[in-house]
Structures are given as C-alpha cells and as structure tokens.
Amino acid sequence: MQRFLLALLIVGSVLSTSFACTRILWNKNQFGILAARSMDWPESTEPILWFLPRGMDRDGAKCGGETVVKENPLRWSSKYASLVTAIYGVGSVDGMNEKGLGGHLLYLAKTDFGPRDFKKKGVSAILWLQYVLDQASTVQEALNLLQKVQPVMIQAHGHNATVHLSLEDRAGDSAIIEYLDGKPKVHHGRQYTIMTNDPHYDEQLNLLSKMDFSQPGQDTPVPGNISPQDRFQRAAYF
C-alpha cells in the first residue's frame, strides 16, 4: 500500500503543457499494486495535497463556493479518510483512501453527463471521485454507489469538467467510467490498466487491438508521439 501511494503521489505531481494525461496500473507483479498518472495541462492547476479525515460532511451541490446542483443534490459524511491531490482549491482529481481504493479524473472531450435526471442524486463533477473515496473500500463498492448518482458538469478556469474516471483497489481490480451521450459506460476488470484521453475507451481498445506486442523486441515499433492514442498504446506496451 505504501509503494502504491508513493507512485501515485510522485507521478501525480508531474505537470507539462498539453492535454496529455495518462493513468497506468501495474497489478501483475510480485511487489504490490502500483498506480500512477500524469497531469499535463496548459496551465498550473494549483495542485495541493489534502488529508481528509473520516466524518467530514460533504455537499455534492458545490464547486468551491458555487452551487451547481440546484435540485436533489447528493450529501454525505465521509466513512474513510483519504489523501488526495486537489486542483484550483475546489476538489480532488487523484487520491487514495485508507482502504487502498484509488482514483483519477482525466480529461475526455467527448464526456456528456446528459440532461439532469432529477430521480438521481446529483454530484458536482469535481466531487465525483471524492464521493467514492469517502464511501467505498473496493472498486465494486464504488461502482455500486455510482449507479445511484449523476455527475453534473461544472466549469473551472474556463474549462468544462469533461472528465472520465478510473479506479483501482488494493486487490488489483480496476474500472474505467465514462459518460457518452448522457449514459454511463463502464469497463470493469483487472485487464483495464491504461487510461488516457480521447477517443473514448472502446475506440482506444479497438486501436490497441491492431498492435502486436505479444513478442516485443528491438524491432518492435512503439508509438512515440504525445497523442492520447499513442500514449495509450505505449503504456500498454511497457
């Protein structure tokens, strides 16, 4: 667990100058479950580490001081403590809780949370990750919780929060959650170890299937540019 957290914090602190975020999960080794991500953005996101204890009351209607969920907002009290990276002082984009559940929000331009479904509790997109870190101990528990809520789009520093969510737990389970055309699409299983940006995850898997990394060697071509597709395939190769 300590190695998992160290990798998360070290790589999560890397900043660059493009929309080029990458999450990797290494859950097939003798050392432990290791996860990391880059946060490559065209400006500083003013990142800061927050330690968030148990028993904190949360208002899912909020983005900082602004109320973004006007009707039927999600409210909760944190069940688990967590250590997170927050941006712009409004919410968490990376973190892990005391049970070893980790998560990451990455950019996905095609994200569409859809029209507000008032039958479901609404949660500000910037608190989407924090909700599961507060309340779930495993990926499966998190997915069960997320079936009952709807993320709500926000804006921060002129950008819509078009994000998708990756989760992993101390057993090596993994999930990728995207909202496309207003509907959630979930990929759940240990095999889903990579996430970058656009295109959406099914298309990334389709593009990866055309590559043959079964017997890598010095003559194996590895995609080398910074596009989300190449980063996805390069991360899968390594």
Coordinates of N, CA and C in Angstrom, one line a residue:
M1 N 0.8 -1.2 0.0 CA 0.0 0.0 0.0 C 0.9 1.3 0.0
Q2 N 2.0 1.2 0.8 CA 2.9 2.4 0.8 C 3.5 2.6 -0.5
R3 N 3.9 1.6 -1.2 CA 4.5 1.7 -2.6 C 3.5 2.3 -3.6
F4 N 2.2 1.8 -3.4 CA 1.1 2.3 -4.3 C 1.0 3.8 -4.1
L5 N 0.9 4.3 -2.8 CA 0.7 5.7 -2.6 C 1.9 6.5 -3.1
L6 N 3.1 6.0 -2.9 CA 4.3 6.7 -3.3 C 4.3 7.0 -4.8
A7 N 4.0 5.9 -5.6 CA 3.9 6.0 -7.0 C 2.8 7.0 -7.4
L8 N 1.7 7.0 -6.8 CA 0.6 7.9 -7.1 C 1.0 9.3 -6.9
L9 N 1.7 9.6 -5.8 CA 2.0 11.0 -5.5 C 3.1 11.5 -6.3
I10 N 4.1 10.7 -6.6 CA 5.3 11.2 -7.4 C 4.8 11.5 -8.8
V11 N 4.2 10.5 -9.5 CA 3.8 10.8 -10.8 C 2.7 11.7 -10.9
G12 N 1.8 11.8 -10.0 CA 0.7 12.7 -10.0 C 1.1 14.1 -9.9
S13 N 2.4 14.4 -9.5 CA 2.8 15.8 -9.3 C 3.5 16.3 -10.6
V14 N 3.6 15.5 -11.7 CA 4.2 16.0 -12.9 C 3.3 16.8 -13.7
L15 N 3.8 18.0 -14.1 CA 3.0 18.9 -14.9 C 3.7 19.2 -16.2
S16 N 2.9 19.4 -17.3 CA 3.5 19.8 -18.6 C 2.7 20.8 -19.2
T17 N 2.6 20.9 -20.6 CA 1.9 22.0 -21.2 C 1.0 21.5 -22.3
S18 N 0.3 20.4 -22.1 CA -0.6 19.9 -23.1 C -1.7 19.1 -22.4
F19 N -2.8 18.8 -23.1 CA -3.9 18.0 -22.6 C -3.5 16.5 -22.8
A20 N -2.6 16.1 -21.9 CA -1.9 14.8 -22.2 C -1.8 14.0 -20.9
C21 N -2.9 13.7 -20.3 CA -2.9 12.9 -19.0 C -2.9 11.4 -19.3
T22 N -2.2 10.7 -18.5 CA -2.1 9.2 -18.7 C -2.2 8.6 -17.3
R23 N -3.0 7.5 -17.2 CA -3.1 6.7 -15.9 C -2.6 5.3 -16.3
I24 N -1.8 4.7 -15.5 CA -1.3 3.3 -15.6 C -1.5 2.6 -14.3
L25 N -1.8 1.3 -14.4 CA -1.9 0.4 -13.3 C -1.1 -0.8 -13.5
W26 N -0.2 -1.2 -12.6 CA 0.6 -2.4 -12.7 C 0.1 -3.3 -11.6
N27 N -0.7 -4.3 -12.0 CA -1.3 -5.2 -11.0 C -0.9 -6.6 -11.2
K28 N 0.2 -6.8 -11.9 CA 0.7 -8.2 -12.2 C 2.2 -8.2 -11.9
N29 N 2.6 -8.1 -10.7 CA 4.0 -8.1 -10.3 C 4.0 -8.7 -8.8
Q30 N 5.3 -9.0 -8.4 CA 5.5 -9.5 -7.1 C 5.7 -8.5 -6.0
F31 N 5.6 -7.2 -6.3 CA 5.9 -6.2 -5.4 C 4.6 -5.6 -4.7
G32 N 3.6 -5.4 -5.5 CA 2.3 -4.8 -4.9 C 1.5 -4.2 -6.1
I33 N 0.5 -3.6 -5.7 CA -0.4 -2.9 -6.7 C 0.1 -1.5 -6.9
L34 N 0.6 -1.1 -8.1 CA 1.2 0.2 -8.3 C 0.3 0.9 -9.3
A35 N 0.0 2.2 -9.0 CA -0.7 3.0 -9.9 C -0.1 4.4 -10.0
A36 N -0.2 5.0 -11.2 CA 0.4 6.4 -11.3 C -0.4 7.1 -12.4
R37 N -0.3 8.4 -12.4 CA -0.9 9.2 -13.5 C 0.0 10.5 -13.7
S38 N -0.1 11.0 -14.9 CA 0.5 12.3 -15.2 C -0.7 13.3 -15.3
M39 N -0.4 14.6 -14.9 CA -1.4 15.6 -15.0 C -0.8 16.7 -15.9
D40 N -1.0 16.6 -17.2 CA -0.4 17.5 -18.1 C -1.4 18.5 -18.6
W41 N -1.3 19.7 -18.3 CA -2.3 20.7 -18.5 C -1.7 22.0 -19.0
P42 N -2.3 22.9 -19.8 CA -1.7 24.0 -20.4 C -1.4 25.2 -19.4
E43 N -1.9 25.0 -18.1 CA -1.6 26.0 -17.1 C -1.5 25.3 -15.8
S44 N -1.0 25.9 -14.8 CA -1.0 25.3 -13.4 C -2.4 25.1 -12.9
T45 N -2.6 24.0 -12.4 CA -3.9 23.7 -11.8 C -3.9 24.0 -10.3
E46 N -2.8 24.6 -9.8 CA -2.7 25.0 -8.4 C -2.8 23.8 -7.5
P47 N -2.1 22.7 -7.8 CA -2.3 21.4 -7.1 C -1.8 21.6 -5.6
I48 N -2.6 20.9 -4.7 CA -2.2 20.9 -3.3 C -2.6 19.5 -2.8
L49 N -1.9 19.0 -1.8 CA -2.2 17.7 -1.2 C -3.2 18.0 0.0
W50 N -4.3 17.3 0.1 CA -5.2 17.4 1.2 C -5.3 16.1 1.9
F51 N -5.2 16.1 3.2 CA -5.5 14.9 4.0 C -6.9 15.2 4.5
L52 N -7.8 14.3 4.2 CA -9.3 14.4 4.5 C -9.7 13.3 5.5
P53 N -10.0 13.7 6.7 CA -10.3 12.6 7.8 C -11.7 12.1 7.6
R54 N -11.9 11.0 8.4 CA -13.3 10.5 8.4 C -14.3 11.5 9.1
G55 N -15.5 11.3 8.8 CA -16.5 12.1 9.4 C -16.7 13.5 8.9
M56 N -16.2 13.8 7.7 CA -16.4 15.1 7.1 C -17.7 15.2 6.4
D57 N -18.5 16.2 6.6 CA -19.8 16.4 5.9 C -19.5 17.0 4.6
R58 N -20.1 16.4 3.5 CA -19.9 16.9 2.1 C -21.2 17.4 1.5
D59 N -21.1 18.4 0.7 CA -22.3 18.9 -0.1 C -21.9 18.7 -1.5
G60 N -22.5 17.7 -2.2 CA -22.2 17.4 -3.6 C -22.8 18.5 -4.5
A61 N -23.5 19.5 -4.0 CA -24.0 20.5 -4.9 C -23.0 21.5 -5.2
K62 N -21.9 21.5 -4.5 CA -20.9 22.6 -4.6 C -19.7 22.4 -5.6
C63 N -19.3 23.5 -6.1 CA -18.0 23.6 -6.8 C -17.3 24.8 -6.2
G64 N -16.5 24.6 -5.2 CA -16.0 25.7 -4.4 C -17.2 26.3 -3.6
G65 N -17.3 27.6 -3.8 CA -18.4 28.3 -3.2 C -19.7 28.4 -4.0
E66 N -19.6 27.9 -5.2 CA -20.8 28.0 -6.2 C -21.6 26.7 -6.0
T67 N -22.9 26.9 -6.0 CA -23.9 25.8 -6.1 C -24.2 25.5 -7.5
V68 N -23.8 24.2 -7.9 CA -24.0 23.8 -9.3 C -25.1 22.8 -9.5
V69 N -25.5 22.1 -8.4 CA -26.6 21.2 -8.4 C -27.7 21.8 -7.7
K70 N -28.7 22.3 -8.4 CA -29.8 23.1 -7.9 C -30.9 22.2 -7.2
E71 N -31.0 21.0 -7.7 CA -32.1 20.1 -7.2 C -31.6 18.7 -6.9
N72 N -32.1 18.2 -5.8 CA -31.8 16.8 -5.4 C -30.2 16.5 -5.3
P73 N -29.5 17.4 -4.6 CA -28.0 17.2 -4.6 C -27.7 16.0 -3.6
L74 N -26.5 15.4 -3.9 CA -26.0 14.4 -3.0 C -25.3 15.0 -1.8
R75 N -25.6 14.5 -0.7 CA -24.9 14.9 0.6 C -24.5 13.7 1.3
W76 N -23.3 13.7 2.0 CA -22.8 12.6 2.7 C -21.8 12.9 3.7
S77 N -21.5 12.0 4.6 CA -20.4 12.1 5.6 C -19.4 11.1 5.3
S78 N -18.1 11.5 5.3 CA -17.1 10.6 4.8 C -16.9 9.4 5.8
K79 N -16.9 8.2 5.2 CA -16.7 7.0 6.0 C -15.2 6.6 6.2
Y80 N -14.4 7.0 5.2 CA -13.0 6.7 5.2 C -12.2 8.0 5.0
A81 N -11.0 8.0 5.6 CA -10.0 9.1 5.4 C -9.3 8.9 4.0
S82 N -8.8 10.0 3.5 CA -8.2 9.9 2.2 C -7.1 10.9 2.1
L83 N -6.1 10.7 1.2 CA -5.1 11.6 0.8 C -5.2 11.9 -0.6
V84 N -5.4 13.2 -1.0 CA -5.8 13.5 -2.4 C -5.0 14.7 -2.9
T85 N -5.0 14.8 -4.2 CA -4.5 16.0 -4.9 C -5.7 16.8 -5.4
A86 N -5.8 18.0 -4.9 CA -6.9 18.9 -5.3 C -6.4 19.9 -6.2
I87 N -7.3 20.4 -7.1 CA -6.9 21.4 -8.1 C -7.8 22.7 -7.9
Y88 N -7.3 23.8 -8.1 CA -8.0 25.1 -8.1 C -8.7 25.3 -6.8
G89 N -8.3 24.5 -5.7 CA -9.0 24.6 -4.4 C -10.4 24.2 -4.3
V90 N -10.9 23.4 -5.3 CA -12.3 23.1 -5.3 C -12.6 21.6 -5.2
G91 N -11.6 20.7 -5.6 CA -12.0 19.3 -5.5 C -10.8 18.4 -5.9
S92 N -11.0 17.1 -5.8 CA -10.0 16.1 -5.9 C -9.9 15.5 -7.3
V93 N -8.7 15.4 -7.9 CA -8.6 14.7 -9.2 C -7.8 13.4 -9.1
D94 N -7.1 13.2 -7.9 CA -6.4 12.0 -7.7 C -6.4 11.7 -6.2
G95 N -6.3 10.5 -5.8 CA -6.3 10.2 -4.4 C -6.4 8.7 -4.1
M96 N -6.2 8.4 -2.8 CA -6.4 7.1 -2.3 C -6.9 7.1 -0.9
N97 N -7.8 6.2 -0.5 CA -8.3 6.3 0.8 C -7.6 5.2 1.7
E98 N -8.0 5.2 3.0 CA -7.3 4.3 3.9 C -7.5 2.8 3.6
K99 N -8.5 2.5 2.8 CA -8.7 1.1 2.4 C -8.0 0.6 1.2
G100 N -7.3 1.6 0.6 CA -6.5 1.2 -0.6 C -7.2 1.4 -1.9
L101 N -8.4 2.1 -1.9 CA -9.1 2.4 -3.1 C -8.5 3.7 -3.7
G102 N -8.1 3.7 -4.9 CA -7.5 4.9 -5.5 C -8.3 5.3 -6.8
G103 N -8.2 6.5 -7.1 CA -8.9 7.0 -8.3 C -8.3 8.2 -8.9
H104 N -8.7 8.5 -10.2 CA -8.1 9.5 -11.0 C -9.1 10.1 -12.0
L105 N -9.2 11.4 -12.1 CA -10.0 12.1 -13.1 C -9.1 12.6 -14.2
L106 N -9.4 12.2 -15.4 CA -8.6 12.6 -16.6 C -9.6 13.3 -17.6
Y107 N -9.0 14.1 -18.4 CA -9.7 14.8 -19.5 C -10.3 13.9 -20.5
L108 N -11.5 14.1 -20.9 CA -12.1 13.4 -22.1 C -13.1 14.3 -22.7
A109 N -12.7 14.9 -23.9 CA -13.5 15.9 -24.5 C -14.9 15.5 -24.8
K110 N -15.1 14.2 -25.1 CA -16.5 13.7 -25.5 C -17.4 13.5 -24.3
T111 N -16.9 13.7 -23.1 CA -17.8 13.5 -22.0 C -19.1 14.3 -22.1
D112 N -20.2 13.6 -21.8 CA -21.5 14.2 -21.8 C -22.4 13.5 -20.7
F113 N -22.5 14.2 -19.6 CA -23.3 13.7 -18.5 C -24.8 13.7 -18.7
G114 N -25.2 14.3 -19.8 CA -26.6 14.3 -20.2 C -27.5 15.3 -19.4
P115 N -28.8 15.4 -19.8 CA -29.7 16.3 -19.1 C -29.8 15.8 -17.7
R116 N -30.1 16.7 -16.8 CA -30.2 16.4 -15.4 C -31.4 15.4 -15.2
D117 N -31.1 14.2 -14.5 CA -32.1 13.2 -14.2 C -32.4 13.5 -12.7
F118 N -33.5 14.1 -12.4 CA -33.8 14.5 -11.0 C -34.1 13.3 -10.1
K119 N -34.3 12.2 -10.7 CA -34.6 11.0 -9.9 C -33.3 10.5 -9.2
K120 N -32.2 10.9 -9.7 CA -30.9 10.5 -9.1 C -30.3 11.7 -8.4
K121 N -29.6 11.4 -7.3 CA -28.8 12.4 -6.6 C -27.8 13.0 -7.5
G122 N -27.6 14.3 -7.5 CA -26.6 15.0 -8.4 C -25.4 15.3 -7.6
V123 N -24.2 15.1 -8.2 CA -22.9 15.5 -7.6 C -22.1 16.3 -8.6
S124 N -21.6 17.4 -8.1 CA -20.7 18.2 -8.9 C -19.5 17.3 -9.4
A125 N -19.2 17.5 -10.7 CA -18.2 16.6 -11.3 C -16.9 16.6 -10.6
I126 N -16.5 17.7 -10.0 CA -15.3 17.8 -9.3 C -15.3 17.1 -7.9
L127 N -16.5 16.6 -7.5 CA -16.6 15.8 -6.3 C -16.9 14.4 -6.6
W128 N -17.0 14.0 -7.8 CA -17.3 12.7 -8.3 C -16.4 11.6 -7.7
L129 N -15.1 11.9 -7.9 CA -14.1 11.0 -7.3 C -14.1 11.0 -5.8
Q130 N -14.2 12.2 -5.2 CA -14.1 12.2 -3.7 C -15.2 11.4 -3.1
Y131 N -16.4 11.4 -3.7 CA -17.5 10.7 -3.2 C -17.2 9.2 -3.0
V132 N -16.6 8.6 -4.0 CA -16.3 7.1 -3.8 C -15.1 6.9 -2.9
L133 N -14.1 7.8 -2.8 CA -13.0 7.7 -1.9 C -13.6 7.8 -0.4
D134 N -14.6 8.6 -0.2 CA -15.1 8.8 1.1 C -16.0 7.6 1.5
Q135 N -16.6 6.9 0.6 CA -17.6 5.9 0.9 C -17.4 4.5 0.5
A136 N -16.4 4.2 -0.3 CA -16.2 2.8 -0.8 C -14.8 2.3 -0.4
S137 N -14.7 1.0 -0.3 CA -13.4 0.4 0.1 C -12.8 -0.4 -1.1
T138 N -13.7 -0.7 -2.1 CA -13.3 -1.5 -3.3 C -13.9 -0.9 -4.5
V139 N -13.3 -1.3 -5.7 CA -13.9 -0.9 -6.9 C -15.3 -1.3 -7.1
Q140 N -15.7 -2.5 -6.7 CA -17.0 -3.0 -6.8 C -18.0 -2.1 -6.0
E141 N -17.6 -1.8 -4.7 CA -18.4 -1.0 -3.9 C -18.6 0.4 -4.5
A142 N -17.6 0.9 -5.1 CA -17.7 2.2 -5.8 C -18.6 2.2 -6.9
L143 N -18.6 1.2 -7.8 CA -19.5 1.0 -8.9 C -20.9 0.9 -8.4
N144 N -21.1 0.2 -7.4 CA -22.5 0.1 -6.8 C -23.0 1.4 -6.4
L145 N -22.2 2.2 -5.8 CA -22.6 3.6 -5.3 C -22.9 4.5 -6.5
L146 N -22.0 4.4 -7.5 CA -22.2 5.3 -8.7 C -23.4 5.1 -9.5
Q147 N -24.0 3.9 -9.4 CA -25.2 3.6 -10.2 C -26.4 4.5 -9.7
K148 N -26.2 5.1 -8.5 CA -27.3 5.8 -7.9 C -27.2 7.3 -8.0
V149 N -26.1 7.8 -8.6 CA -25.9 9.2 -8.7 C -25.6 9.6 -10.1
Q150 N -25.7 11.0 -10.3 CA -25.4 11.5 -11.7 C -24.4 12.7 -11.5
P151 N -23.2 12.6 -12.1 CA -22.3 13.7 -12.1 C -22.9 14.9 -12.9
V152 N -22.6 16.1 -12.4 CA -23.1 17.3 -13.1 C -22.0 18.2 -13.6
M153 N -22.1 18.6 -14.8 CA -21.0 19.4 -15.4 C -20.7 20.7 -14.7
I154 N -19.5 21.1 -14.5 CA -19.1 22.3 -14.0 C -18.1 23.0 -14.9
Q155 N -17.7 24.2 -14.6 CA -16.6 24.9 -15.3 C -15.6 25.4 -14.2
A156 N -14.3 25.3 -14.6 CA -13.2 25.8 -13.8 C -12.2 26.4 -14.7
H157 N -11.9 27.7 -14.4 CA -10.8 28.4 -15.2 C -11.1 28.3 -16.7
G158 N -12.4 28.4 -17.0 CA -12.8 28.5 -18.4 C -12.9 27.1 -19.1
H159 N -12.7 26.0 -18.4 CA -12.8 24.7 -19.0 C -14.0 24.0 -18.4
N160 N -14.8 23.3 -19.3 CA -15.8 22.4 -18.8 C -15.1 21.2 -18.2
A161 N -15.7 20.6 -17.2 CA -15.1 19.4 -16.5 C -15.5 18.2 -17.3
T162 N -15.0 18.1 -18.5 CA -15.3 16.9 -19.3 C -14.2 15.8 -18.9
V163 N -14.6 15.0 -18.0 CA -13.7 14.1 -17.4 C -14.2 12.7 -17.4
H164 N -13.3 11.7 -17.4 CA -13.7 10.3 -17.1 C -12.9 9.8 -15.9
L165 N -13.3 8.7 -15.3 CA -12.9 8.3 -14.0 C -12.3 6.9 -14.1
S166 N -11.1 6.8 -13.5 CA -10.5 5.4 -13.4 C -10.4 5.1 -11.9
L167 N -10.6 3.8 -11.5 CA -10.5 3.4 -10.1 C -9.7 2.1 -10.1
E168 N -9.0 1.9 -8.9 CA -8.3 0.7 -8.7 C -8.3 0.5 -7.2
D169 N -8.2 -0.8 -6.8 CA -8.2 -1.1 -5.3 C -7.0 -2.0 -5.0
R170 N -6.8 -2.3 -3.7 CA -5.6 -3.0 -3.2 C -5.5 -4.4 -3.7
A171 N -6.6 -5.0 -4.2 CA -6.6 -6.3 -4.8 C -6.2 -6.3 -6.3
G172 N -6.1 -5.1 -6.9 CA -5.8 -5.0 -8.3 C -7.0 -4.9 -9.2
D173 N -8.2 -4.8 -8.7 CA -9.3 -4.6 -9.5 C -9.3 -3.2 -10.1
S174 N -10.0 -3.1 -11.2 CA -9.9 -1.8 -11.9 C -11.2 -1.5 -12.6
A175 N -11.5 -0.2 -12.8 CA -12.7 0.2 -13.6 C -12.4 1.5 -14.3
I176 N -13.0 1.7 -15.5 CA -13.0 2.9 -16.2 C -14.4 3.3 -16.4
I177 N -14.8 4.5 -16.0 CA -16.2 5.0 -16.1 C -16.2 6.3 -17.0
E178 N -17.0 6.2 -18.1 CA -17.1 7.3 -19.0 C -18.6 7.6 -19.2
Y179 N -18.9 8.9 -19.4 CA -20.3 9.3 -19.8 C -20.3 9.7 -21.2
L180 N -21.0 9.0 -22.1 CA -21.1 9.3 -23.5 C -22.5 9.4 -23.9
D181 N -22.9 10.5 -24.6 CA -24.3 10.7 -25.0 C -25.2 10.6 -23.8
G182 N -24.8 11.1 -22.7 CA -25.6 11.1 -21.5 C -25.8 9.8 -20.7
K183 N -25.0 8.8 -21.1 CA -25.2 7.5 -20.5 C -23.8 7.0 -20.0
P184 N -23.8 6.3 -18.8 CA -22.5 5.8 -18.3 C -22.1 4.5 -19.1
K185 N -20.8 4.5 -19.3 CA -20.2 3.3 -19.9 C -19.1 2.8 -19.0
V186 N -19.2 1.6 -18.5 CA -18.2 1.1 -17.5 C -17.4 -0.1 -18.1
H187 N -16.1 0.0 -18.0 CA -15.2 -1.2 -18.2 C -14.7 -1.6 -16.9
H188 N -15.0 -2.8 -16.5 CA -14.7 -3.3 -15.1 C -13.9 -4.6 -15.2
G189 N -12.7 -4.6 -14.6 CA -11.9 -5.8 -14.6 C -10.4 -5.5 -14.5
R190 N -9.6 -6.5 -14.1 CA -8.2 -6.2 -13.8 C -7.4 -5.9 -15.1
Q191 N -8.0 -6.2 -16.3 CA -7.3 -6.0 -17.5 C -7.3 -4.5 -18.0
Y192 N -8.1 -3.7 -17.4 CA -8.3 -2.3 -17.8 C -7.3 -1.4 -17.0
T193 N -6.0 -1.5 -17.4 CA -4.9 -0.9 -16.7 C -4.5 0.5 -17.2
I194 N -4.9 0.9 -18.4 CA -4.5 2.1 -19.0 C -5.7 3.0 -19.3
M195 N -5.5 4.3 -19.1 CA -6.4 5.3 -19.5 C -5.7 6.6 -19.9
T196 N -6.1 7.2 -21.0 CA -5.5 8.5 -21.4 C -6.7 9.4 -21.7
N197 N -6.8 9.9 -22.9 CA -7.9 10.9 -23.2 C -8.7 10.4 -24.4
D198 N -9.1 11.3 -25.3 CA -9.8 10.9 -26.4 C -9.0 10.1 -27.4
P199 N -9.6 9.2 -28.1 CA -11.1 8.9 -28.2 C -11.6 8.1 -27.0
H200 N -12.8 7.8 -27.0 CA -13.4 7.1 -25.9 C -12.8 5.7 -25.8
Y201 N -13.1 5.0 -24.6 CA -12.3 3.8 -24.3 C -12.5 2.7 -25.2
D202 N -13.7 2.5 -25.7 CA -13.9 1.4 -26.7 C -13.1 1.6 -27.9
E203 N -13.0 2.8 -28.4 CA -12.2 3.1 -29.6 C -10.7 2.9 -29.3
Q204 N -10.2 3.3 -28.1 CA -8.8 3.1 -27.7 C -8.5 1.6 -27.7
L205 N -9.4 0.8 -27.1 CA -9.2 -0.7 -27.1 C -9.2 -1.2 -28.6
N206 N -10.0 -0.7 -29.4 CA -10.0 -1.1 -30.8 C -8.7 -0.8 -31.5
L207 N -8.2 0.4 -31.3 CA -6.9 0.8 -31.9 C -5.8 -0.1 -31.3
L208 N -5.8 -0.4 -30.0 CA -4.8 -1.2 -29.4 C -4.8 -2.6 -30.0
S209 N -6.0 -3.1 -30.3 CA -6.1 -4.5 -30.8 C -5.4 -4.7 -32.1
K210 N -5.1 -3.6 -32.8 CA -4.4 -3.7 -34.1 C -2.9 -3.7 -34.0
M211 N -2.4 -3.5 -32.7 CA -1.0 -3.6 -32.5 C -0.6 -5.0 -31.9
D212 N 0.6 -5.5 -32.3 CA 1.0 -6.8 -31.8 C 2.2 -6.6 -30.9
F213 N 2.0 -6.7 -29.6 CA 3.1 -6.5 -28.6 C 3.3 -7.9 -27.9
S214 N 2.9 -9.0 -28.5 CA 2.9 -10.3 -27.9 C 4.4 -10.8 -27.7
Q215 N 5.3 -10.4 -28.6 CA 6.7 -10.8 -28.5 C 7.5 -9.6 -28.8
P216 N 7.6 -8.7 -27.8 CA 8.3 -7.4 -28.1 C 9.8 -7.7 -28.2
G217 N 10.5 -6.9 -29.1 CA 11.9 -7.0 -29.2 C 12.4 -5.7 -29.8
Q218 N 13.7 -5.7 -30.2 CA 14.3 -4.4 -30.6 C 13.7 -3.9 -32.0
D219 N 13.1 -4.8 -32.7 CA 12.5 -4.4 -34.0 C 11.0 -4.1 -33.8
T220 N 10.4 -4.2 -32.6 CA 9.0 -3.9 -32.4 C 8.8 -2.4 -32.5
P221 N 8.0 -1.8 -33.4 CA 7.8 -0.4 -33.4 C 6.8 0.0 -32.3
V222 N 7.2 1.0 -31.5 CA 6.4 1.5 -30.4 C 6.0 2.9 -30.7
P223 N 4.7 3.2 -30.7 CA 4.2 4.6 -31.0 C 4.9 5.6 -30.1
G224 N 5.3 6.7 -30.7 CA 6.2 7.6 -30.0 C 5.7 9.0 -29.8
N225 N 4.6 9.5 -30.3 CA 4.2 10.9 -30.1 C 3.4 11.0 -28.9
I226 N 2.9 12.3 -28.7 CA 2.2 12.6 -27.4 C 0.6 12.5 -27.5
S227 N 0.1 12.0 -28.7 CA -1.3 11.9 -28.8 C -1.9 10.9 -27.8
P228 N -3.1 11.0 -27.4 CA -3.7 10.1 -26.5 C -3.7 8.6 -27.0
Q229 N -3.8 8.4 -28.3 CA -3.8 7.1 -28.8 C -2.4 6.5 -28.7
D230 N -1.4 7.2 -29.0 CA 0.0 6.7 -28.9 C 0.4 6.5 -27.4
R231 N 0.0 7.4 -26.6 CA 0.3 7.2 -25.1 C -0.4 6.0 -24.6
F232 N -1.6 5.7 -25.0 CA -2.3 4.5 -24.6 C -1.6 3.3 -25.0
Q233 N -1.2 3.2 -26.3 CA -0.5 2.1 -26.8 C 0.9 1.9 -26.2
R234 N 1.6 3.0 -26.0 CA 2.9 2.9 -25.5 C 2.9 2.4 -24.0
A235 N 1.9 2.9 -23.2 CA 1.7 2.5 -21.9 C 1.4 1.0 -21.8
A236 N 0.5 0.6 -22.7 CA 0.2 -0.9 -22.8 C 1.4 -1.7 -23.1
Y237 N 2.2 -1.2 -24.0 CA 3.5 -1.9 -24.4 C 4.4 -2.2 -23.2
F238 N 4.6 -1.1 -22.5 CA 5.5 -1.2 -21.3 C 4.9 -1.9 -20.2

